[in-house]
PDB file of C-alpha atoms in Angstrom:
ATOM      1  CA  MET L   9       6.576  24.782   5.464  1.00 49.00           C
ATOM      2  CA  GLU L  10       9.134  24.110   8.266  1.00 47.00           C
ATOM      3  CA  GLY L  11       9.741  20.450   7.088  1.00 49.00           C
ATOM      4  CA  ASP L  12      10.442  21.463   3.398  1.00 67.00           C
ATOM      5  CA  GLY L  13      14.167  21.652   2.167  1.00 86.00           C
ATOM      6  CA  THR L  14      17.353  20.080   1.653  1.00 92.00           C
ATOM      7  CA  ASP L  15      19.131  18.507   4.367  1.00 93.00           C
ATOM      8  CA  GLY L  16      21.485  21.515   4.499  1.00 92.00           C
ATOM      9  CA  GLN L  17      18.555  23.919   4.874  1.00 93.00           C
ATOM     10  CA  LEU L  18      17.290  21.859   7.707  1.00 94.00           C
ATOM     11  CA  MET L  19      20.406  22.183   9.546  1.00 95.00           C
ATOM     12  CA  LEU L  20      20.684  25.810   9.311  1.00 94.00           C
ATOM     13  CA  ARG L  21      17.148  25.785  10.928  1.00 95.00           C
ATOM     14  CA  ILE L  22      18.273  23.259  13.481  1.00 95.00           C
ATOM     15  CA  ALA L  23      21.325  25.596  14.264  1.00 94.00           C
ATOM     16  CA  SER L  24      18.901  28.338  14.985  1.00 93.00           C
ATOM     17  CA  GLY L  25      16.858  26.142  17.444  1.00 92.00           C
ATOM     18  CA  SER L  26      14.175  24.334  15.140  1.00 93.00           C
ATOM     19  CA  GLU L  27      12.979  21.106  16.777  1.00 93.00           C
ATOM     20  CA  ALA L  28      10.630  20.593  13.730  1.00 94.00           C
ATOM     21  CA  ALA L  29      13.441  20.712  11.456  1.00 95.00           C
ATOM     22  CA  LEU L  30      15.208  18.245  13.740  1.00 95.00           C
ATOM     23  CA  ARG L  31      12.266  15.897  13.472  1.00 95.00           C
ATOM     24  CA  THR L  32      12.202  16.200   9.539  1.00 95.00           C
ATOM     25  CA  LEU L  33      15.833  15.298   9.301  1.00 96.00           C
ATOM     26  CA  MET L  34      15.300  12.274  11.799  1.00 96.00           C
ATOM     27  CA  LEU L  35      12.321  11.153   9.605  1.00 96.00           C
ATOM     28  CA  ARG L  36      14.657  11.225   6.704  1.00 95.00           C
ATOM     29  CA  HIS L  37      17.863   9.573   8.041  1.00 96.00           C
ATOM     30  CA  MET L  38      16.975   7.771  11.417  1.00 97.00           C
ATOM     31  CA  ARG L  39      16.535   4.423  10.029  1.00 96.00           C
ATOM     32  CA  ARG L  40      19.750   4.653   8.053  1.00 95.00           C
ATOM     33  CA  ALA L  41      21.512   5.552  11.108  1.00 96.00           C
ATOM     34  CA  ILE L  42      20.314   2.722  13.259  1.00 97.00           C
ATOM     35  CA  ARG L  43      20.959   0.342  10.513  1.00 96.00           C
ATOM     36  CA  LEU L  44      24.506   1.455  10.116  1.00 96.00           C
ATOM     37  CA  ALA L  45      25.215   1.527  13.666  1.00 96.00           C
ATOM     38  CA  GLU L  46      23.705  -1.989  13.888  1.00 95.00           C
ATOM     39  CA  SER L  47      25.900  -3.403  11.134  1.00 94.00           C
ATOM     40  CA  ILE L  48      28.871  -2.349  13.136  1.00 94.00           C
ATOM     41  CA  VAL L  49      27.948  -3.215  16.760  1.00 94.00           C
ATOM     42  CA  ARG L  50      25.720  -6.131  15.923  1.00 91.00           C
ATOM     43  CA  ASN L  51      23.293  -5.443  18.775  1.00 92.00           C
ATOM     44  CA  ALA L  52      20.052  -3.916  18.103  1.00 95.00           C
ATOM     45  CA  ASP L  53      19.704  -1.838  21.798  1.00 95.00           C
ATOM     46  CA  GLU L  54      23.302  -0.612  21.415  1.00 95.00           C
ATOM     47  CA  ALA L  55      22.468   0.566  17.924  1.00 96.00           C
ATOM     48  CA  ASP L  56      19.562   2.449  19.038  1.00 97.00           C
ATOM     49  CA  ASP L  57      21.561   4.304  21.879  1.00 97.00           C
ATOM     50  CA  ILE L  58      24.106   5.169  19.214  1.00 97.00           C
ATOM     51  CA  ALA L  59      21.525   6.602  16.960  1.00 97.00           C
ATOM     52  CA  GLN L  60      19.975   8.569  19.633  1.00 97.00           C
ATOM     53  CA  GLU L  61      23.423  10.007  20.651  1.00 97.00           C
ATOM     54  CA  ALA L  62      24.076  10.827  17.126  1.00 97.00           C
ATOM     55  CA  PHE L  63      21.211  12.907  16.464  1.00 97.00           C
ATOM     56  CA  MET L  64      21.766  14.489  19.748  1.00 97.00           C
ATOM     57  CA  ARG L  65      25.166  15.688  18.521  1.00 96.00           C
ATOM     58  CA  VAL L  66      23.581  16.751  15.428  1.00 96.00           C
ATOM     59  CA  TRP L  67      21.388  19.041  17.499  1.00 95.00           C
ATOM     60  CA  LYS L  68      24.152  20.440  19.406  1.00 94.00           C
ATOM     61  CA  ASN L  69      26.531  20.887  16.632  1.00 93.00           C
ATOM     62  CA  ALA L  70      24.575  22.032  13.889  1.00 93.00           C
ATOM     63  CA  ALA L  71      26.274  25.068  13.548  1.00 92.00           C
ATOM     64  CA  ARG L  72      29.487  23.334  12.789  1.00 91.00           C
ATOM     65  CA  PHE L  73      28.044  21.479   9.587  1.00 92.00           C
ATOM     66  CA  ASP L  74      29.692  22.637   6.589  1.00 88.00           C
ATOM     67  CA  PRO L  75      27.789  21.348   3.543  1.00 86.00           C
ATOM     68  CA  SER L  76      30.754  22.242   1.264  1.00 84.00           C
ATOM     69  CA  ARG L  77      33.055  19.618   2.908  1.00 82.00           C
ATOM     70  CA  ALA L  78      30.524  16.724   2.747  1.00 81.00           C
ATOM     71  CA  GLY L  79      26.856  15.985   2.683  1.00 87.00           C
ATOM     72  CA  PHE L  80      24.596  15.405   5.584  1.00 92.00           C
ATOM     73  CA  PRO L  81      24.489  11.567   5.151  1.00 91.00           C
ATOM     74  CA  ALA L  82      28.290  11.325   5.224  1.00 91.00           C
ATOM     75  CA  TRP L  83      28.325  13.722   8.121  1.00 92.00           C
ATOM     76  CA  LEU L  84      25.769  11.611  10.098  1.00 95.00           C
ATOM     77  CA  SER L  85      27.690   8.401   8.897  1.00 94.00           C
ATOM     78  CA  ARG L  86      30.791   9.648  10.448  1.00 94.00           C
ATOM     79  CA  ILE L  87      29.360  10.531  13.696  1.00 95.00           C
ATOM     80  CA  VAL L  88      27.581   6.900  13.793  1.00 96.00           C
ATOM     81  CA  ILE L  89      30.695   5.195  12.858  1.00 96.00           C
ATOM     82  CA  ASN L  90      32.767   6.917  15.481  1.00 95.00           C
ATOM     83  CA  LEU L  91      30.315   6.342  18.462  1.00 96.00           C
ATOM     84  CA  ALA L  92      29.704   2.730  17.018  1.00 95.00           C
ATOM     85  CA  ILE L  93      33.690   2.110  16.933  1.00 93.00           C
ATOM     86  CA  ASP L  94      34.204   3.685  20.376  1.00 93.00           C
ATOM     87  CA  ARG L  95      31.373   1.372  21.652  1.00 92.00           C
ATOM     88  CA  LEU L  96      33.306  -1.648  20.225  1.00 89.00           C
ATOM     89  CA  ARG L  97      36.250  -0.492  22.383  1.00 85.00           C
ATOM     90  CA  GLU L  98      34.361  -0.913  25.499  1.00 77.00           C
ATOM     91  CA  PRO L  99      34.540  -4.192  27.358  1.00 71.00           C
ATOM     92  CA  PRO L 100      31.871  -6.423  26.397  1.00 64.00           C
ATOM     93  CA  GLY L 101      28.605  -6.706  28.710  1.00 60.00           C
ATOM     94  CA  GLU L 102      26.363  -9.573  28.943  1.00 55.00           C
ATOM     95  CA  PRO L 103      26.333 -11.990  26.161  1.00 52.00           C
ATOM     96  CA  ILE L 104      23.264 -11.700  23.985  1.00 48.00           C
ATOM     97  CA  GLU L 105      21.538 -14.698  22.378  1.00 50.00           C
ATOM     98  CA  ASN L 106      21.773 -13.747  18.552  1.00 50.00           C
ATOM     99  CA  HIS L 107      20.358 -17.051  17.135  1.00 48.00           C
ATOM    100  CA  PRO L 108      17.227 -18.245  19.394  1.00 50.00           C
ATOM    101  CA  ASP L 109      16.299 -21.889  18.742  1.00 50.00           C
ATOM    102  CA  LEU L 110      13.625 -22.747  16.131  1.00 50.00           C
ATOM    103  CA  PRO L 111      10.506 -24.283  17.583  1.00 51.00           C
ATOM    104  CA  ALA L 112      10.783 -28.019  17.999  1.00 51.00           C
ATOM    105  CA  ASN L 113       7.275 -29.001  16.678  1.00 57.00           C
ATOM    106  CA  ASP L 114       7.522 -26.389  13.550  1.00 62.00           C
ATOM    107  CA  ALA L 115      10.739 -27.829  11.764  1.00 62.00           C
ATOM    108  CA  PRO L 116      11.223 -25.641   8.648  1.00 69.00           C
ATOM    109  CA  PRO L 117      11.839 -27.295   5.196  1.00 75.00           C
ATOM    110  CA  LEU L 118      15.408 -28.217   4.157  1.00 77.00           C
ATOM    111  CA  GLU L 119      15.865 -25.498   1.947  1.00 76.00           C
ATOM    112  CA  GLN L 120      14.955 -23.055   4.662  1.00 77.00           C
ATOM    113  CA  ILE L 121      17.454 -24.433   6.830  1.00 81.00           C
ATOM    114  CA  LEU L 122      20.297 -24.262   4.439  1.00 77.00           C
ATOM    115  CA  ALA L 123      19.392 -20.617   3.699  1.00 76.00           C
ATOM    116  CA  GLY L 124      19.432 -20.024   7.486  1.00 80.00           C
ATOM    117  CA  GLU L 125      22.744 -21.490   7.728  1.00 83.00           C
ATOM    118  CA  ARG L 126      24.027 -19.626   4.940  1.00 82.00           C
ATOM    119  CA  ARG L 127      23.090 -16.382   6.623  1.00 82.00           C
ATOM    120  CA  ARG L 128      24.295 -17.247  10.095  1.00 87.00           C
ATOM    121  CA  ALA L 129      27.657 -18.152   8.316  1.00 88.00           C
ATOM    122  CA  LEU L 130      27.711 -14.609   7.023  1.00 89.00           C
ATOM    123  CA  GLN L 131      26.613 -12.946  10.162  1.00 88.00           C
ATOM    124  CA  ASP L 132      29.379 -14.850  11.977  1.00 90.00           C
ATOM    125  CA  ALA L 133      31.842 -13.801   9.274  1.00 91.00           C
ATOM    126  CA  LEU L 134      30.623 -10.149   9.816  1.00 92.00           C
ATOM    127  CA  GLU L 135      30.871 -10.293  13.470  1.00 91.00           C
ATOM    128  CA  ARG L 136      34.484 -11.471  13.085  1.00 92.00           C
ATOM    129  CA  LEU L 137      35.559  -8.401  10.877  1.00 94.00           C
ATOM    130  CA  PRO L 138      37.443  -5.337  12.621  1.00 94.00           C
ATOM    131  CA  GLY L 139      35.106  -2.534  13.441  1.00 93.00           C
ATOM    132  CA  ARG L 140      36.242  -0.192  10.523  1.00 94.00           C
ATOM    133  CA  GLN L 141      35.927  -3.159   8.084  1.00 96.00           C
ATOM    134  CA  ARG L 142      32.490  -3.900   9.064  1.00 95.00           C
ATOM    135  CA  ALA L 143      31.675  -0.074   8.547  1.00 96.00           C
ATOM    136  CA  ALA L 144      33.141  -0.094   5.113  1.00 96.00           C
ATOM    137  CA  ILE L 145      30.808  -3.008   4.137  1.00 96.00           C
ATOM    138  CA  ALA L 146      28.029  -1.378   5.841  1.00 95.00           C
ATOM    139  CA  LEU L 147      28.284   1.815   4.005  1.00 95.00           C
ATOM    140  CA  PHE L 148      29.228   0.339   0.608  1.00 96.00           C
ATOM    141  CA  HIS L 149      26.852  -2.680   0.618  1.00 95.00           C
ATOM    142  CA  PHE L 150      23.842  -1.831   3.058  1.00 93.00           C
ATOM    143  CA  GLU L 151      23.578   1.975   2.517  1.00 92.00           C
ATOM    144  CA  SER L 152      24.537   2.085  -1.197  1.00 91.00           C
ATOM    145  CA  LEU L 153      26.945   4.883  -0.807  1.00 92.00           C
ATOM    146  CA  SER L 154      29.315   5.680  -3.489  1.00 92.00           C
ATOM    147  CA  GLY L 155      33.128   4.863  -2.875  1.00 94.00           C
ATOM    148  CA  ARG L 156      33.531   8.664  -2.608  1.00 92.00           C
ATOM    149  CA  ASP L 157      30.804   9.151  -0.128  1.00 91.00           C
ATOM    150  CA  CYS L 158      32.104   6.268   1.921  1.00 94.00           C
ATOM    151  CA  ALA L 159      35.323   7.658   1.974  1.00 94.00           C
ATOM    152  CA  SER L 160      34.260  11.040   3.213  1.00 92.00           C
ATOM    153  CA  ALA L 161      32.090   9.315   6.009  1.00 92.00           C
ATOM    154  CA  MET L 162      35.120   7.474   7.375  1.00 94.00           C
ATOM    155  CA  GLY L 163      37.522  10.172   7.018  1.00 92.00           C
ATOM    156  CA  LEU L 164      39.601   8.444   4.318  1.00 95.00           C
ATOM    157  CA  SER L 165      41.113   9.077   1.013  1.00 95.00           C
ATOM    158  CA  GLU L 166      39.144   7.320  -1.929  1.00 95.00           C
ATOM    159  CA  LYS L 167      42.095   4.867  -2.375  1.00 95.00           C
ATOM    160  CA  ALA L 168      42.313   4.266   1.258  1.00 97.00           C
ATOM    161  CA  PHE L 169      38.583   3.533   1.471  1.00 97.00           C
ATOM    162  CA  GLU L 170      38.896   1.273  -1.614  1.00 97.00           C
ATOM    163  CA  SER L 171      42.041  -0.651   0.161  1.00 97.00           C
ATOM    164  CA  LEU L 172      39.736  -1.132   3.243  1.00 97.00           C
ATOM    165  CA  LEU L 173      36.739  -2.473   1.474  1.00 97.00           C
ATOM    166  CA  HIS L 174      39.011  -4.803  -0.792  1.00 97.00           C
ATOM    167  CA  ARG L 175      40.534  -6.179   2.533  1.00 97.00           C
ATOM    168  CA  ALA L 176      36.944  -6.444   4.338  1.00 96.00           C
ATOM    169  CA  ARG L 177      35.553  -8.221   1.168  1.00 96.00           C
ATOM    170  CA  CYS L 178      38.542 -10.646   1.065  1.00 96.00           C
ATOM    171  CA  ALA L 179      38.425 -11.334   4.672  1.00 95.00           C
ATOM    172  CA  LEU L 180      34.904 -12.318   4.432  1.00 94.00           C
ATOM    173  CA  LYS L 181      35.320 -14.430   1.415  1.00 94.00           C
ATOM    174  CA  ARG L 182      37.954 -16.370   3.230  1.00 93.00           C
ATOM    175  CA  MET L 183      35.709 -17.036   6.327  1.00 92.00           C
ATOM    176  CA  LEU L 184      32.836 -17.962   4.197  1.00 88.00           C
ATOM    177  CA  GLY L 185      35.358 -20.658   2.666  1.00 82.00           C
ATOM    178  CA  ALA L 186      35.281 -22.125  -0.949  1.00 55.00           C
ATOM    179  CA  GLU L 187      31.781 -20.711  -1.869  1.00 59.00           C
ATOM    180  CA  HIS L 188      33.386 -17.370  -2.831  1.00 60.00           C
ATOM    181  CA  ALA L 189      36.838 -18.255  -3.123  1.00 55.00           C
ATOM    182  CA  SER L 190      37.073 -17.438  -6.923  1.00 51.00           C
ATOM    183  CA  GLY L 191      36.623 -13.630  -6.043  1.00 47.00           C
ATOM    184  CA  GLU L 192      39.684 -13.711  -3.908  1.00 49.00           C
ATOM    185  CA  GLN L 193      42.351 -14.260  -6.200  1.00 47.00           C
ATOM    186  CA  ALA L 194      42.919 -10.613  -6.620  1.00 43.00           C
TER     187      ALA L 194
ATOM    188  CA  MET A  13      44.193  -0.969 -17.034  1.00 90.00           C
ATOM    189  CA  THR A  14      45.793  -4.413 -16.663  1.00 94.00           C
ATOM    190  CA  GLU A  15      43.861  -7.510 -15.924  1.00 95.00           C
ATOM    191  CA  GLU A  16      45.482  -7.528 -12.479  1.00 95.00           C
ATOM    192  CA  GLU A  17      44.138  -3.864 -11.725  1.00 95.00           C
ATOM    193  CA  PHE A  18      40.650  -4.901 -12.727  1.00 96.00           C
ATOM    194  CA  GLU A  19      40.742  -8.004 -10.531  1.00 96.00           C
ATOM    195  CA  LEU A  20      41.652  -5.701  -7.678  1.00 96.00           C
ATOM    196  CA  LEU A  21      38.882  -3.134  -8.246  1.00 97.00           C
ATOM    197  CA  ALA A  22      36.261  -6.184  -8.879  1.00 97.00           C
ATOM    198  CA  ALA A  23      37.530  -7.366  -5.245  1.00 96.00           C
ATOM    199  CA  ALA A  24      37.090  -4.099  -3.803  1.00 97.00           C
ATOM    200  CA  TYR A  25      33.836  -2.766  -5.419  1.00 97.00           C
ATOM    201  CA  GLY A  26      32.223  -5.934  -6.630  1.00 96.00           C
ATOM    202  CA  GLY A  27      30.400  -6.965  -9.862  1.00 96.00           C
ATOM    203  CA  ASP A  28      28.496  -4.034 -10.643  1.00 96.00           C
ATOM    204  CA  LEU A  29      30.392  -1.640 -12.642  1.00 97.00           C
ATOM    205  CA  ALA A  30      28.072   1.195 -11.679  1.00 96.00           C
ATOM    206  CA  ARG A  31      29.473   1.178  -8.343  1.00 96.00           C
ATOM    207  CA  TRP A  32      33.263   1.496  -9.616  1.00 97.00           C
ATOM    208  CA  PRO A  33      35.076   4.746  -9.621  1.00 95.00           C
ATOM    209  CA  GLU A  34      33.734   6.928 -12.574  1.00 94.00           C
ATOM    210  CA  GLN A  35      37.026   7.407 -14.100  1.00 94.00           C
ATOM    211  CA  VAL A  36      37.560   3.576 -14.801  1.00 96.00           C
ATOM    212  CA  ARG A  37      34.058   2.327 -15.353  1.00 96.00           C
ATOM    213  CA  GLY A  38      34.079   2.704 -19.339  1.00 95.00           C
ATOM    214  CA  GLU A  39      37.712   1.050 -19.758  1.00 96.00           C
ATOM    215  CA  ALA A  40      36.561  -1.818 -17.175  1.00 96.00           C
ATOM    216  CA  ALA A  41      33.380  -2.565 -19.423  1.00 96.00           C
ATOM    217  CA  ALA A  42      35.314  -2.692 -22.549  1.00 96.00           C
ATOM    218  CA  MET A  43      37.755  -5.161 -20.924  1.00 96.00           C
ATOM    219  CA  ALA A  44      35.168  -7.330 -19.484  1.00 96.00           C
ATOM    220  CA  ARG A  45      33.441  -7.584 -23.067  1.00 95.00           C
ATOM    221  CA  ARG A  46      36.896  -8.314 -24.456  1.00 95.00           C
ATOM    222  CA  VAL A  47      38.157 -10.837 -21.665  1.00 95.00           C
ATOM    223  CA  PRO A  48      35.490 -13.657 -20.874  1.00 94.00           C
ATOM    224  CA  ARG A  49      37.271 -14.447 -17.696  1.00 96.00           C
ATOM    225  CA  LEU A  50      36.998 -11.100 -16.400  1.00 96.00           C
ATOM    226  CA  GLY A  51      33.270 -11.100 -17.401  1.00 95.00           C
ATOM    227  CA  GLY A  52      32.927 -14.294 -15.419  1.00 95.00           C
ATOM    228  CA  LEU A  53      34.637 -12.534 -12.431  1.00 96.00           C
ATOM    229  CA  LEU A  54      32.102  -9.757 -12.563  1.00 96.00           C
ATOM    230  CA  GLN A  55      29.338 -12.401 -12.364  1.00 95.00           C
ATOM    231  CA  THR A  56      30.882 -14.265  -9.160  1.00 95.00           C
ATOM    232  CA  GLU A  57      31.254 -10.872  -7.430  1.00 96.00           C
ATOM    233  CA  CYS A  58      27.690  -9.877  -8.418  1.00 96.00           C
ATOM    234  CA  ALA A  59      26.585 -12.880  -6.354  1.00 93.00           C
ATOM    235  CA  PHE A  60      28.795 -12.062  -3.684  1.00 94.00           C
ATOM    236  CA  ASP A  61      27.270  -8.531  -3.710  1.00 95.00           C
ATOM    237  CA  GLU A  62      23.878 -10.008  -3.455  1.00 93.00           C
ATOM    238  CA  ARG A  63      24.675 -12.195  -0.533  1.00 92.00           C
ATOM    239  CA  ILE A  64      26.112  -9.422   1.497  1.00 92.00           C
ATOM    240  CA  GLY A  65      23.259  -6.935   0.675  1.00 90.00           C
ATOM    241  CA  GLY A  66      20.816  -9.313   1.818  1.00 87.00           C
ATOM    242  CA  GLU A  67      22.485  -8.826   5.332  1.00 86.00           C
ATOM    243  CA  ALA A  68      21.577  -5.233   6.065  1.00 90.00           C
ATOM    244  CA  PRO A  69      19.638  -5.153   9.345  1.00 91.00           C
ATOM    245  CA  GLU A  70      15.966  -4.439   9.308  1.00 91.00           C
ATOM    246  CA  VAL A  71      14.733  -1.399  11.156  1.00 94.00           C
ATOM    247  CA  THR A  72      11.119  -1.042  11.593  1.00 95.00           C
ATOM    248  CA  ALA A  73       9.395   2.273  11.403  1.00 95.00           C
ATOM    249  CA  ASP A  74       8.308   1.527  15.111  1.00 96.00           C
ATOM    250  CA  ARG A  75      11.736   0.998  16.300  1.00 96.00           C
ATOM    251  CA  ALA A  76      12.815   4.209  14.490  1.00 96.00           C
ATOM    252  CA  GLY A  77       9.908   6.258  15.640  1.00 96.00           C
ATOM    253  CA  ALA A  78      10.859   5.273  19.502  1.00 97.00           C
ATOM    254  CA  VAL A  79      14.445   6.515  18.910  1.00 97.00           C
ATOM    255  CA  MET A  80      12.955   9.725  17.392  1.00 96.00           C
ATOM    256  CA  ALA A  81      10.621  10.055  20.497  1.00 96.00           C
ATOM    257  CA  ALA A  82      13.711   9.487  22.877  1.00 96.00           C
ATOM    258  CA  VAL A  83      15.709  12.108  20.992  1.00 96.00           C
ATOM    259  CA  THR A  84      12.876  14.813  21.051  1.00 95.00           C
ATOM    260  CA  ARG A  85      12.411  13.991  24.904  1.00 95.00           C
ATOM    261  CA  ALA A  86      16.415  14.518  25.318  1.00 94.00           C
ATOM    262  CA  VAL A  87      16.220  17.763  23.420  1.00 93.00           C
ATOM    263  CA  ALA A  88      13.433  19.000  25.415  1.00 91.00           C
ATOM    264  CA  ARG A  89      15.161  18.250  28.834  1.00 91.00           C
ATOM    265  CA  GLU A  90      18.318  19.964  27.398  1.00 86.00           C
ATOM    266  CA  ARG A  91      16.303  23.145  26.649  1.00 84.00           C
ATOM    267  CA  GLU A  92      14.358  23.148  29.893  1.00 84.00           C
ATOM    268  CA  ALA A  93      17.972  22.872  31.567  1.00 83.00           C
ATOM    269  CA  ALA A  94      19.492  25.669  29.693  1.00 77.00           C
ATOM    270  CA  ALA A  95      16.209  27.686  30.182  1.00 73.00           C
ATOM    271  CA  TYR A  96      16.674  27.200  34.224  1.00 74.00           C
ATOM    272  CA  ARG A  97      20.282  28.227  33.707  1.00 70.00           C
ATOM    273  CA  LEU A  98      19.317  31.301  31.916  1.00 66.00           C
ATOM    274  CA  GLU A  99      16.635  32.074  34.821  1.00 69.00           C
ATOM    275  CA  LEU A 100      19.556  31.804  37.211  1.00 67.00           C
ATOM    276  CA  TRP A 101      22.122  33.796  35.520  1.00 68.00           C
ATOM    277  CA  PRO A 102      20.766  37.262  36.251  1.00 67.00           C
ATOM    278  CA  ALA A 103      20.559  36.351  40.014  1.00 73.00           C
ATOM    279  CA  ALA A 104      24.490  36.041  40.317  1.00 73.00           C
ATOM    280  CA  PRO A 105      25.241  39.654  39.396  1.00 75.00           C
ATOM    281  CA  LEU A 106      22.303  40.889  41.520  1.00 78.00           C
ATOM    282  CA  ALA A 107      23.654  38.790  44.725  1.00 79.00           C
ATOM    283  CA  PHE A 108      26.911  40.403  44.070  1.00 80.00           C
ATOM    284  CA  ALA A 109      25.600  43.776  43.607  1.00 84.00           C
ATOM    285  CA  VAL A 110      23.663  43.450  46.943  1.00 85.00           C
ATOM    286  CA  CYS A 111      26.933  42.306  48.829  1.00 83.00           C
ATOM    287  CA  ALA A 112      28.844  45.077  47.537  1.00 86.00           C
ATOM    288  CA  ILE A 113      26.293  47.786  48.569  1.00 88.00           C
ATOM    289  CA  LEU A 114      25.979  46.199  51.952  1.00 88.00           C
ATOM    290  CA  GLY A 115      29.643  46.059  52.381  1.00 86.00           C
ATOM    291  CA  PHE A 116      30.075  49.625  51.465  1.00 82.00           C
ATOM    292  CA  ALA A 117      27.274  50.549  53.949  1.00 84.00           C
ATOM    293  CA  LEU A 118      28.788  48.761  56.664  1.00 83.00           C
ATOM    294  CA  GLY A 119      32.456  50.153  55.885  1.00 83.00           C
ATOM    295  CA  PHE A 120      30.669  53.578  55.706  1.00 78.00           C
ATOM    296  CA  ALA A 121      29.114  53.270  58.993  1.00 78.00           C
ATOM    297  CA  MET A 122      32.016  51.934  60.959  1.00 77.00           C
ATOM    298  CA  SER A 123      34.161  54.800  59.422  1.00 73.00           C
ATOM    299  CA  GLY A 124      32.136  57.302  61.272  1.00 64.00           C
ATOM    300  CA  THR A 125      32.525  55.517  64.528  1.00 62.00           C
ATOM    301  CA  LEU A 126      36.309  55.237  64.340  1.00 61.00           C
ATOM    302  CA  SER A 127      36.581  58.776  63.187  1.00 61.00           C
ATOM    303  CA  GLN A 128      35.011  59.904  66.689  1.00 63.00           C
ATOM    304  CA  GLY A 129      37.849  59.593  68.906  1.00 59.00           C
ATOM    305  CA  GLY A 130      39.368  56.216  67.856  1.00 60.00           C
ATOM    306  CA  PRO A 131      38.362  53.024  69.437  1.00 60.00           C
ATOM    307  CA  PRO A 132      37.024  52.527  72.845  1.00 65.00           C
ATOM    308  CA  GLN A 133      39.868  52.297  75.636  1.00 68.00           C
ATOM    309  CA  ASP A 134      38.189  49.105  76.965  1.00 69.00           C
ATOM    310  CA  ALA A 135      38.582  47.337  73.379  1.00 65.00           C
ATOM    311  CA  ILE A 136      42.212  48.242  73.534  1.00 62.00           C
ATOM    312  CA  ALA A 137      42.626  46.865  76.810  1.00 67.00           C
ATOM    313  CA  PHE A 138      40.979  43.634  75.557  1.00 67.00           C
ATOM    314  CA  LEU A 139      43.271  43.292  72.584  1.00 65.00           C
ATOM    315  CA  THR A 140      46.444  43.920  74.478  1.00 66.00           C
ATOM    316  CA  GLY A 141      45.614  41.659  77.402  1.00 65.00           C
ATOM    317  CA  GLY A 142      44.617  44.347  80.025  1.00 58.00           C
ATOM    318  CA  GLY A 143      45.366  48.004  80.674  1.00 53.00           C
ATOM    319  CA  SER A 144      48.382  47.270  83.566  1.00 53.00           C
ATOM    320  CA  ASP A 145      50.277  45.273  81.315  1.00 55.00           C
ATOM    321  CA  TRP A 146      50.095  47.700  78.535  1.00 53.00           C
ATOM    322  CA  GLY A 147      51.253  50.361  80.978  1.00 50.00           C
ATOM    323  CA  LEU A 148      54.271  48.262  82.123  1.00 52.00           C
ATOM    324  CA  LEU A 149      55.519  47.899  78.231  1.00 52.00           C
ATOM    325  CA  THR A 150      55.136  51.426  77.540  1.00 52.00           C
ATOM    326  CA  ARG A 151      56.827  52.628  80.561  1.00 48.00           C
TER     327      ARG A 151
END
C-alpha cells in the first residue's frame, strides 16, 4: 500500500511525485510541525503558514533528503525552525491579543486563577526568549527529541546545543523569579 | 564527573536522567544516589521540566487537517502550472522552425529576383536620390 513504509521510504516516493506519500507523511508529522512553529513564533496563524511552507519545501526538495545524515523529523524540524526564525526577523504586524479577558459573570475559583497566572508568567517568559533558545526549548521539551536529534535539527554540535539549552532554561528560571531559583545555581 | 559538571548538565537537560547524554547517565545516577544534594537538585529540575512541558501549544486534528488541505491544494496548483509549462515547451522550437523555414523561403525567392539582371533602375534612383544626381557624381 502507498501509505506504508518508513519516513525515508515515503520521501523516496515523494521524490518520484507521489502525492499519497506526501499525505501520509503529513498525517504523521503535521501536528508536530505546527506545534514547533507556534512554539517559536507564538502565533497560531503564522505557525500554520510556516507548517504549510515547510511541507511545500518537503515536496519540492524530497530528492535532496539524505537519511544517512539525519532522520526525517530532524530534517523537517530544521526547515520549520529556519522558516520560523526568518519570520521572527520580519517587522511585527498587528498586535495580537493572546490573553482574552475572562467573562465577568463566570469567575473561576482561586486555584484556577493562580494556575492561569503561572501559565501566563511562563508564556511571557517564553515569548521574551530569543528565537533560537525558544526553538531549543520546543525541540527538547515539547517534541521530546534527544539532545543529539535536537542538535541535528538545529545544525549544531551536541555540545553547542547543550549550551544553548542551558542558556534557555536559565533565562526562563531568571524570568520566572525565585520559584525556580535553586536550579539556576549551575 | 565533578559535582559542578553534574549541576551544569542538570541545568541543561533537566531532572530526568534518561534524557541526559547516554555516556554520562550511569555515572550521574550513581552520583545522585551518593550525594543527597544532587538528588534533590534533580527533583527541583523535574518540577521545572514538568512546568515547561505543559506549555506545548495544542494543535487539534482539525487545524492540522486544514493545513494539510492547503498543502494538497498548493501541490495540485504547482502540478498544473508545471503541466502547462510542459505543454507550451514544444511550441517554442516549433515556432522557431516555422520562422526559419519562412526566412529561408523568402531569401530563396529574393535571390531569384536579384540574380535576373540586378535591381530595377527606379529602385537605384530612389535610393541614390534621383538619376540626374547620380549622373553628376559619376561624371
